[in-house]
Structure formats: structure tokens, C-alpha cells
Short mmCIF file of C-alpha atoms in Angstrom, two decimals:
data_model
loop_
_atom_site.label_atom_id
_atom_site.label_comp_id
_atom_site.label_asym_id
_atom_site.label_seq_id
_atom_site.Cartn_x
_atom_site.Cartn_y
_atom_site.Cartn_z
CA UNK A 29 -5.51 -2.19 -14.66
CA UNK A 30 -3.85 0.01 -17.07
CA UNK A 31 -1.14 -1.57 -19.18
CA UNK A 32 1.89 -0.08 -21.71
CA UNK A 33 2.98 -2.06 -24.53
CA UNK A 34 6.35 -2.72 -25.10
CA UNK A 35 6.52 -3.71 -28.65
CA UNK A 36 8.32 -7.02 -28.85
CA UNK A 37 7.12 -8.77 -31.65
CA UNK A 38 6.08 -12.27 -30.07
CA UNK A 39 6.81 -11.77 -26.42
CA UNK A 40 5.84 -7.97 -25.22
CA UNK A 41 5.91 -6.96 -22.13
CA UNK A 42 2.75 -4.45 -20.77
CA UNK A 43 1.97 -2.30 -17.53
CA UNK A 44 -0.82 -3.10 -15.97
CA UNK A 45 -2.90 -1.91 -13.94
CA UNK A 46 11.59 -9.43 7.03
CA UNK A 47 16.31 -11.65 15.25
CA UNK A 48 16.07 -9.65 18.30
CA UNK A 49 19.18 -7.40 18.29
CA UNK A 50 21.92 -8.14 20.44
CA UNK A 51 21.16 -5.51 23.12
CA UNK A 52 24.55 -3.09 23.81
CA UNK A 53 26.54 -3.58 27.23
CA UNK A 54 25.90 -2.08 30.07
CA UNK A 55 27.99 0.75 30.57
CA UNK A 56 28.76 1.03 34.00
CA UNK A 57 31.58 2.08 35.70
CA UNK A 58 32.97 3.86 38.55
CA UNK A 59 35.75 5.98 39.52
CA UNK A 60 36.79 9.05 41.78
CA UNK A 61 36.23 12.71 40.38
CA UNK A 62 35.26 15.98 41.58
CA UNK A 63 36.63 17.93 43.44
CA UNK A 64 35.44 15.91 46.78
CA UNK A 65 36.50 12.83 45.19
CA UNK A 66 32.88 11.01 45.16
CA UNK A 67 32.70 8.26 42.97
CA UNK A 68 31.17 8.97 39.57
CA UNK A 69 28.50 6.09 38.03
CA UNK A 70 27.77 5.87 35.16
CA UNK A 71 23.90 5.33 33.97
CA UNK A 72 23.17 2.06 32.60
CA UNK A 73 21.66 1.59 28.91
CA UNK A 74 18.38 0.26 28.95
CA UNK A 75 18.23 -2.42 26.52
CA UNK A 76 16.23 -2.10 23.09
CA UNK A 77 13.28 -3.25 22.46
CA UNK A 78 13.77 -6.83 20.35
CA UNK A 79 11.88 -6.46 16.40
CA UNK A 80 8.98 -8.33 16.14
CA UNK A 81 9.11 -11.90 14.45
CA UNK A 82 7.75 -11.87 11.01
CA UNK A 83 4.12 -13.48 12.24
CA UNK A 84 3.89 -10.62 15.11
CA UNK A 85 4.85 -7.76 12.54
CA UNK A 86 2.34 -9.36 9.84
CA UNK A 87 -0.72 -9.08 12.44
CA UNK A 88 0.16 -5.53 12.95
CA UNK A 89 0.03 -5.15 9.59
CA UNK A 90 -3.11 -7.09 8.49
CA UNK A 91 -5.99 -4.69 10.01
CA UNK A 92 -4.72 -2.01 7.78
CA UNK A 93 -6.18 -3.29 4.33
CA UNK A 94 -9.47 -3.94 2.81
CA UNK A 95 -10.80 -5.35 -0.43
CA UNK A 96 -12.85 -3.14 -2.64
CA UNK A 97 -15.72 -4.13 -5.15
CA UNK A 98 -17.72 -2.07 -7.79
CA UNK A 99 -21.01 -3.91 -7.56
CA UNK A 100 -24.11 -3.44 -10.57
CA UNK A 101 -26.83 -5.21 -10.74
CA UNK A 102 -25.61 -6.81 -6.66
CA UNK A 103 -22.54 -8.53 -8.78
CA UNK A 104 -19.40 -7.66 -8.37
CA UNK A 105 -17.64 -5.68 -12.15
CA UNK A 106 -14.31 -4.50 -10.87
CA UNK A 107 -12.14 -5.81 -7.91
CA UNK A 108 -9.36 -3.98 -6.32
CA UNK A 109 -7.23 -3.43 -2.74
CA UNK A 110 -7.40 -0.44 -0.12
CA UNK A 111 -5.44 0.35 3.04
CA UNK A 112 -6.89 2.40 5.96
CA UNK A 113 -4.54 5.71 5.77
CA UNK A 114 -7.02 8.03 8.88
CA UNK A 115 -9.57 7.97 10.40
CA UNK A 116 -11.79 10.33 12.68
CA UNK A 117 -14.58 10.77 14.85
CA UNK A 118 -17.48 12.71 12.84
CA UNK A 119 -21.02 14.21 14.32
CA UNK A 120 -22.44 10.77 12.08
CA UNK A 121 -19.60 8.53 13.75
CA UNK A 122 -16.81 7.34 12.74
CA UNK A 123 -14.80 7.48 9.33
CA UNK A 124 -12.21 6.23 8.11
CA UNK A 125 -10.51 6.73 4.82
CA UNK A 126 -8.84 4.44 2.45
CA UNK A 127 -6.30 4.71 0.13
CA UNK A 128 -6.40 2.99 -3.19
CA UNK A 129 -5.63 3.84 -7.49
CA UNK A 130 -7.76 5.95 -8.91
CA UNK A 131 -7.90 3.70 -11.85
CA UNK A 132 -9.41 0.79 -9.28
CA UNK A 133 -12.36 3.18 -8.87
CA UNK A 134 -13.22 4.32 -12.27
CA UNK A 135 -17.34 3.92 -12.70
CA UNK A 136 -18.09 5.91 -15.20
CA UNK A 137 -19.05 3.49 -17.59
CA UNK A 138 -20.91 1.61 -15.48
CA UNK A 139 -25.25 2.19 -14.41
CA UNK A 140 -25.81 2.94 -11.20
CA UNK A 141 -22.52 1.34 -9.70
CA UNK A 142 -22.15 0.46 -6.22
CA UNK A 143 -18.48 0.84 -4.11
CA UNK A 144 -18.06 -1.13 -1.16
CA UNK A 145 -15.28 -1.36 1.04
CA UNK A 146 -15.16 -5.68 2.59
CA UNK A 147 -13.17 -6.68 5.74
CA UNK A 148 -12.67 -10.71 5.62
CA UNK A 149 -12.55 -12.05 9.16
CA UNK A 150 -11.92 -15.85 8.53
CA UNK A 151 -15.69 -17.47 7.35
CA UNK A 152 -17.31 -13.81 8.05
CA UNK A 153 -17.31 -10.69 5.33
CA UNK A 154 -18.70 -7.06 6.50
CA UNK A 155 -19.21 -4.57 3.64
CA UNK A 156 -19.08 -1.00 4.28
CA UNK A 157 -20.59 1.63 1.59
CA UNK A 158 -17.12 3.88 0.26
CA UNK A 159 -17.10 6.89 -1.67
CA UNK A 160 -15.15 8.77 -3.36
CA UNK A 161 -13.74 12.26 -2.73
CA UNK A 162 -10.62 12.61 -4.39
CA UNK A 163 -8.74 11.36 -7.32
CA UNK A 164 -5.69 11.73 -9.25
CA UNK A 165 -5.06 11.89 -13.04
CA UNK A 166 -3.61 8.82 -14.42
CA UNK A 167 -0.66 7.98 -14.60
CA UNK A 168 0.79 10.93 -12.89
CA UNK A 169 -0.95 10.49 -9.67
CA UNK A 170 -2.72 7.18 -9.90
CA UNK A 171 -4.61 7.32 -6.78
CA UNK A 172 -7.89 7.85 -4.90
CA UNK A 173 -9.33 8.33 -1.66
CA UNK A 174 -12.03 6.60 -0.28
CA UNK A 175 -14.37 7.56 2.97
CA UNK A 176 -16.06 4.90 4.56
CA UNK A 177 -18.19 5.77 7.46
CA UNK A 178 -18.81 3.11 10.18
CA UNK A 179 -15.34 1.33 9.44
CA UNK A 180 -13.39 0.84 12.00
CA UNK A 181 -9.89 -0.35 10.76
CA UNK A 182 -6.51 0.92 12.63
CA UNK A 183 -4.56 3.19 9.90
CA UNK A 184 -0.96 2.95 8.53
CA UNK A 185 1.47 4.33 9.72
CA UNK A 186 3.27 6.27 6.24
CA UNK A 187 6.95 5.67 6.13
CA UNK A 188 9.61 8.63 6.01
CA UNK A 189 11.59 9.06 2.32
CA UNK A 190 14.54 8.18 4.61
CA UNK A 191 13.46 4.84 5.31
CA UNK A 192 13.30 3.48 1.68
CA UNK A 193 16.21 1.85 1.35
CA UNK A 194 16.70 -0.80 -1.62
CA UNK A 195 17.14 -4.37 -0.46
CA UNK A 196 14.53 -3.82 2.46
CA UNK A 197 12.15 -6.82 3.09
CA UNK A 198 8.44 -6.26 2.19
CA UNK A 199 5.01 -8.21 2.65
CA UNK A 200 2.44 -7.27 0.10
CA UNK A 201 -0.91 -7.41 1.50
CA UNK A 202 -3.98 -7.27 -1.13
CA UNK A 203 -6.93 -8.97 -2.73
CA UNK A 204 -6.14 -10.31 -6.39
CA UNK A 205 -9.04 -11.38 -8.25
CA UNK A 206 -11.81 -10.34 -5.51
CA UNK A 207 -11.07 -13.19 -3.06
CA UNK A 208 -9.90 -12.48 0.66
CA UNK A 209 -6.96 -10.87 1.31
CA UNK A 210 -3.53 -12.71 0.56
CA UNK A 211 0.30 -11.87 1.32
CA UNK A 212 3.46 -11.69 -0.73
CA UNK A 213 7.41 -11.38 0.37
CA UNK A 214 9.59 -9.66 -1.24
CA UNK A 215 12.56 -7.20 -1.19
CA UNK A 216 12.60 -3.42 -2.22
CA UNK A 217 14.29 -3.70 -5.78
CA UNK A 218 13.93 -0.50 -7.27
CA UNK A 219 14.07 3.47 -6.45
CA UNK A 220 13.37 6.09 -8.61
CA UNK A 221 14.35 9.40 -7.17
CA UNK A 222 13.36 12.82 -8.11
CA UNK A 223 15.74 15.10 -8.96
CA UNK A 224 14.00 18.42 -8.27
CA UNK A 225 12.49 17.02 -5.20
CA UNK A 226 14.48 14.62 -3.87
CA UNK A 227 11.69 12.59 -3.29
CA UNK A 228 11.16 8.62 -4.00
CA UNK A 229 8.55 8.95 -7.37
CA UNK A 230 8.39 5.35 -8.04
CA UNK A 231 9.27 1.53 -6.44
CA UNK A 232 9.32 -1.32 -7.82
CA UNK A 233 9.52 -4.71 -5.69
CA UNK A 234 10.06 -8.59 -6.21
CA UNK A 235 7.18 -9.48 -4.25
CA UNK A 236 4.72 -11.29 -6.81
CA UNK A 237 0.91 -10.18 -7.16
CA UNK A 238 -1.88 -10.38 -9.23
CA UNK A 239 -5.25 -8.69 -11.23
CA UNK A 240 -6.84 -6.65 -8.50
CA UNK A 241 -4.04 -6.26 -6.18
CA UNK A 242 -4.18 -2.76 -7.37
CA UNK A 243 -4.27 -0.11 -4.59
CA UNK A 244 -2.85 -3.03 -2.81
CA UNK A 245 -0.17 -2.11 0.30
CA UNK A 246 3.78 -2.80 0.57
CA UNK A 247 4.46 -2.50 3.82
CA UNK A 248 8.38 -2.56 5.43
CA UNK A 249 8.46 -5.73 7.61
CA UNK A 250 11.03 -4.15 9.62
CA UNK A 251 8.66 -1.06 11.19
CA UNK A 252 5.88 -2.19 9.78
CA UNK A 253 4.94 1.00 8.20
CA UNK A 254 3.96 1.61 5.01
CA UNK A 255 6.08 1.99 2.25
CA UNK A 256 4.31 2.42 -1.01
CA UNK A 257 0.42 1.44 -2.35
CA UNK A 258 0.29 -0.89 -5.72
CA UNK A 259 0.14 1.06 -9.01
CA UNK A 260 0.45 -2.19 -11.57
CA UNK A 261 2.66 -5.07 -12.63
CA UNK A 262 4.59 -5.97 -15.58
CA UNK A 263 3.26 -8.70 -17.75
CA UNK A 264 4.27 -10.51 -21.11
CA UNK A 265 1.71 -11.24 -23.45
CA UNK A 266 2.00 -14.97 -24.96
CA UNK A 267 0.58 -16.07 -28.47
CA UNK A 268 0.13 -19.23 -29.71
CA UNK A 269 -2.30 -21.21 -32.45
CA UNK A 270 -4.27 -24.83 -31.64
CA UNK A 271 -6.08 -26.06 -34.85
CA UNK A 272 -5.84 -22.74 -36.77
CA UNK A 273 -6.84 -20.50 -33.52
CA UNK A 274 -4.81 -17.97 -32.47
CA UNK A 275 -4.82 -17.36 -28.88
CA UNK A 276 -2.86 -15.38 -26.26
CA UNK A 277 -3.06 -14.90 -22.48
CA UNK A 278 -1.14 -12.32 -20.39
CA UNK A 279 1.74 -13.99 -17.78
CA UNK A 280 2.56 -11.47 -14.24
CA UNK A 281 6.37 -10.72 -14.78
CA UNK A 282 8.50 -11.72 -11.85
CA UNK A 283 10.47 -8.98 -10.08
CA UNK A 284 8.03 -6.19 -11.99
CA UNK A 285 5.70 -4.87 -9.76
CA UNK A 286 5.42 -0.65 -9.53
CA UNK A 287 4.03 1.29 -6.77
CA UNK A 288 3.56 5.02 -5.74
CA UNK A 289 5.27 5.73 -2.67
CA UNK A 290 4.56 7.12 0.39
CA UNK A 291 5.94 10.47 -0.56
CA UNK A 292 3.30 10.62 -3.03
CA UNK A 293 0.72 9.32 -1.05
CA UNK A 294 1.41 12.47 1.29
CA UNK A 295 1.62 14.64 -1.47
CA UNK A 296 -1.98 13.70 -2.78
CA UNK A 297 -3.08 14.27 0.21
CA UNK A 298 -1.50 17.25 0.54
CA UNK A 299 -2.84 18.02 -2.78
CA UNK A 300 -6.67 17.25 -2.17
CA UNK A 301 -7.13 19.02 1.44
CA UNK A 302 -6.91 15.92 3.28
CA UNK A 303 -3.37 16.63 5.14
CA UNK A 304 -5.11 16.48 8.41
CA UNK A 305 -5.14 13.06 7.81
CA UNK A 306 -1.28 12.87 8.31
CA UNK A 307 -1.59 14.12 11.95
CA UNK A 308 1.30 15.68 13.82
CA UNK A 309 3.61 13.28 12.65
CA UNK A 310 3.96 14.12 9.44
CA UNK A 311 7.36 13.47 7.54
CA UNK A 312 8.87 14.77 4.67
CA UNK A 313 12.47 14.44 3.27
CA UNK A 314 15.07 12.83 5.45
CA UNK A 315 12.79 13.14 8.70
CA UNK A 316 11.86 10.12 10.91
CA UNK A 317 8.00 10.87 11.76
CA UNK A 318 5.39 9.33 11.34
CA UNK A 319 1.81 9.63 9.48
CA UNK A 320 -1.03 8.02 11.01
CA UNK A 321 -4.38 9.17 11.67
CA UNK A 322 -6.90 12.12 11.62
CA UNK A 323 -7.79 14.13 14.87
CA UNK A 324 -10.28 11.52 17.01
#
């Protein structure tokens, strides 16, 4: 992950890389009017559909993301986290695309690297060969897209600009540290806005996560939609000495973990000639569509 250094002297902090509503009254009533007197009625409300519990929204949410290894040599160098943004029907089969850092991916230093794309189903693991076709520059646009033929994953949905609202309750799904994929809560805690724009640029969130939850999803647990992908967390770096050894390990931050959100995730797409991956619903400032998936 890339990190920033603060520059406190011992402690320095670096960045690396949620009630079924009460349904409204029928409104129903009847009187005389007209001109021949008939009684007018008035159409009743249907009721609203109730939100899904937190367990029902979190297995919509859970087919969306996969784990990602950079294998050499069979072993595993680099771990990070991916979510399914399209998909589509190809003359080979089907594709689907993944979202993730571009940082996560970075292989140049590595001989003849291997990216795989892993979907955990309890005791059972599938790997799918990824590769990718378009990347960012860091840290402007730290992300990447991934095609992965043969996997079959239902896409998020993107959130709308409008629906970022600070104080909103999150789950962060993601795989820290290579192992199967694991959920934090949290809240929306931070909005950065830009002015030209008027677009969200960054997010921050409560939600605690770890090394490799990069390219990681937060996801609204309201609509279930997704809300922003994992850029990096905050961490302090802690020094101490044992028997004239000086030693020092790096401690996740509470409360400081960044993301790119969805606004950007449209606009790299956007960007790279991948915007048919947004579909018909695609949303932009203020509107209330929706982003899902390629033509089938």
C-alpha cells in the first residue's frame, strides 16, 4: 500500500496503501363532486416496501467482491480486494470486470507474475485468471480494472453523488492479508467535495480494515449500493528498544480509512472507454440512477 509520512517525531502517522418503515395511511375518502354529484374516491397508497435487515442487505452485498493475488513462482507476493463493477456476454463467454487500486496490481518488479481473481465459498476457493486493461496514475486516480473471463459474480450497483451523505452506515467487505473475505461496520465520516465539479473526490469512513483490504468495497447498508472502493488507511508508526534493539511496527488508525468514490469510479471509467459498463443507468451529479452492468 502506499503510505505518506506525517513527520511526528516518535509517533507519525502514514497513508497507506445499517426497521421496516412505518408504511403512510391509507388515504381514502369519499365525498360528492361533479357536476352529477357521484362520489369521488380517492386511490389508496400502496404501502412501501420494508428495508432489508442488516443480514438480508449483507447477502446482497457479498457476491459482489473477490480477493485478488499476484502469484510467482505458484506463491502468492501481493494480496489485495476487488468488486465485480459489469459484466457481459462475449463470443469466448462471459466476462466480468473488477474494480480494484491500481497500486494493488503493480507487477512490474516481479518475473513472470501471475493475477488471479479467488471467490471463497465456505471450505471451497475457485481462481479465475484477471488481467489488466486499465489503470490510473497514483495517487490521482488510484485505480484499475480487471477482466476476468469465466467469472460469474452479480455487479454493484454504483451509488449516485446524491446519496453520500455523512453519518450513513457502511459494511466494508474485503480480504486483508490474503485470507477469505471479512466485513467491517462503520459510518460515512468524511466528504471531500470538489469545488469545480461538485463531485465527492474523497471519503473517509470509521469502519476498521487492514493490509490488503485495498481495492476493498464500502458499500451503503441502506441500498446496498456501492459507495466508494478502498484507497488506504492511516497508520502510526511505533518505536521502541529491547536490549539495545530498536524496533518499530506500524498500528491501523481508527476512524482513518480513505476511499475513491463512486464518482470517480465512473469517471475512470469514463476515462478508459469502459462507460458501457455503467449501462443505462448511469448517474451523475444530484441524479438517482443507477450503474450496474454491461450489455448481456
Amino acid at each position: 500500500m502506499t503510505r505518506f509520512s506525517l513527520g511526528l517525531p516518535a509517533l507519525f502517522a502514514m497513508l497507506s496503501c445499517a426497521a421496516a418503515p412505518t408504511p403512510p395511511p391509507a388515504s381514502e375518502a369519499a365525498g360528492t363532486g361533479g357536476a352529477g354529484g357521484s362520489p369521488v374516491v380517492m386511490q389508496q397508497v400502496g404501502a412501501l416496501t420494508p428495508r432489508p435487515t442488516r443480514k438480508e442487505q449483507v447477502k446482497r452485498i457479498l457476491p459482489h467482491n473477490v480477493r485478488l493475488a499476484i502469484l510467482e513462482d505458484g506463491k502468492p507476493r501481493r494480496t489485495a480486494s476487488g468488486v465485480v463493477i459489469g459484466n457481459e456476454q462475449t463470443p469466448e463467454g462471459l466476462v466480468s470486470y473488477v474494480i480494484t487500486n491500481a497500486h494493488a496490481v503493480e507487477m512490474d518488479d516481479l518475473k513472470d507474475p501471475r493475477l488471479v481473481a479467488i471467490v471463497d465459498d465456505r471450505a471451497n476457493s475457485t481462481e479465475y485468471q484477471a488481467h489488466v486493461v486499465a489503470t490510473g496514475v497514483v495517487p490521482d486516480m488510484d485505480l484499475a480494472l480487471l477482466k476476468v473471463p469465466g467469472l460469474s459474480q452479480r455487479p454493484a450497483q454504483l451509488a449516485a453523488d446524491a446519496e453520500l451523505e455523512l453519518g450513513d452506515d457502511v459494511v466494508v467487505a474485503a480480504s486483508p492479508f490474503g485470507r477469505a473475505l471479512s466485513l467491517s461496520g462503520g459510518m460515512v465520516s468524511h466528504v471531500e467535495w470538489d469545488k469545480e465539479s461538485k463531485t465527492p473526490r474523497m471519503v473517509k469512513t470509521d469502519a476498521a480494515i487492514g493490509y490488503g483490504a485495498s481495492g476493498g468495497g464500502i458499500f451503503s447498508l441502506e441500498s446496498g449500493k456501492l459507495l466508494a472502493i478502498v484507497e488506504g488507511y492511516r497508520t502510526a508508526k511505533v518505536g521502541f528498544a529491547v536490549a539495545e534493539q530498536n524496533f518499530s511496527f506500524d498500528v491501523p488508525m481508527p476512524g482513518e480509512t480513505f476511499a475513491a468514490p463512486s464518482s470517480k469510479v465512473r469517471l475512470f471509467l469514463q476515462q478508459k472507454g469502459f462507460a458501457r459498463l455503467l449501462g443505462n443507468g448511469a448517474v451523475g451529479p444530484g441524479t438517482g440512477g443507477s450503474s450496474q452492468t454491461a450489455s448481456r
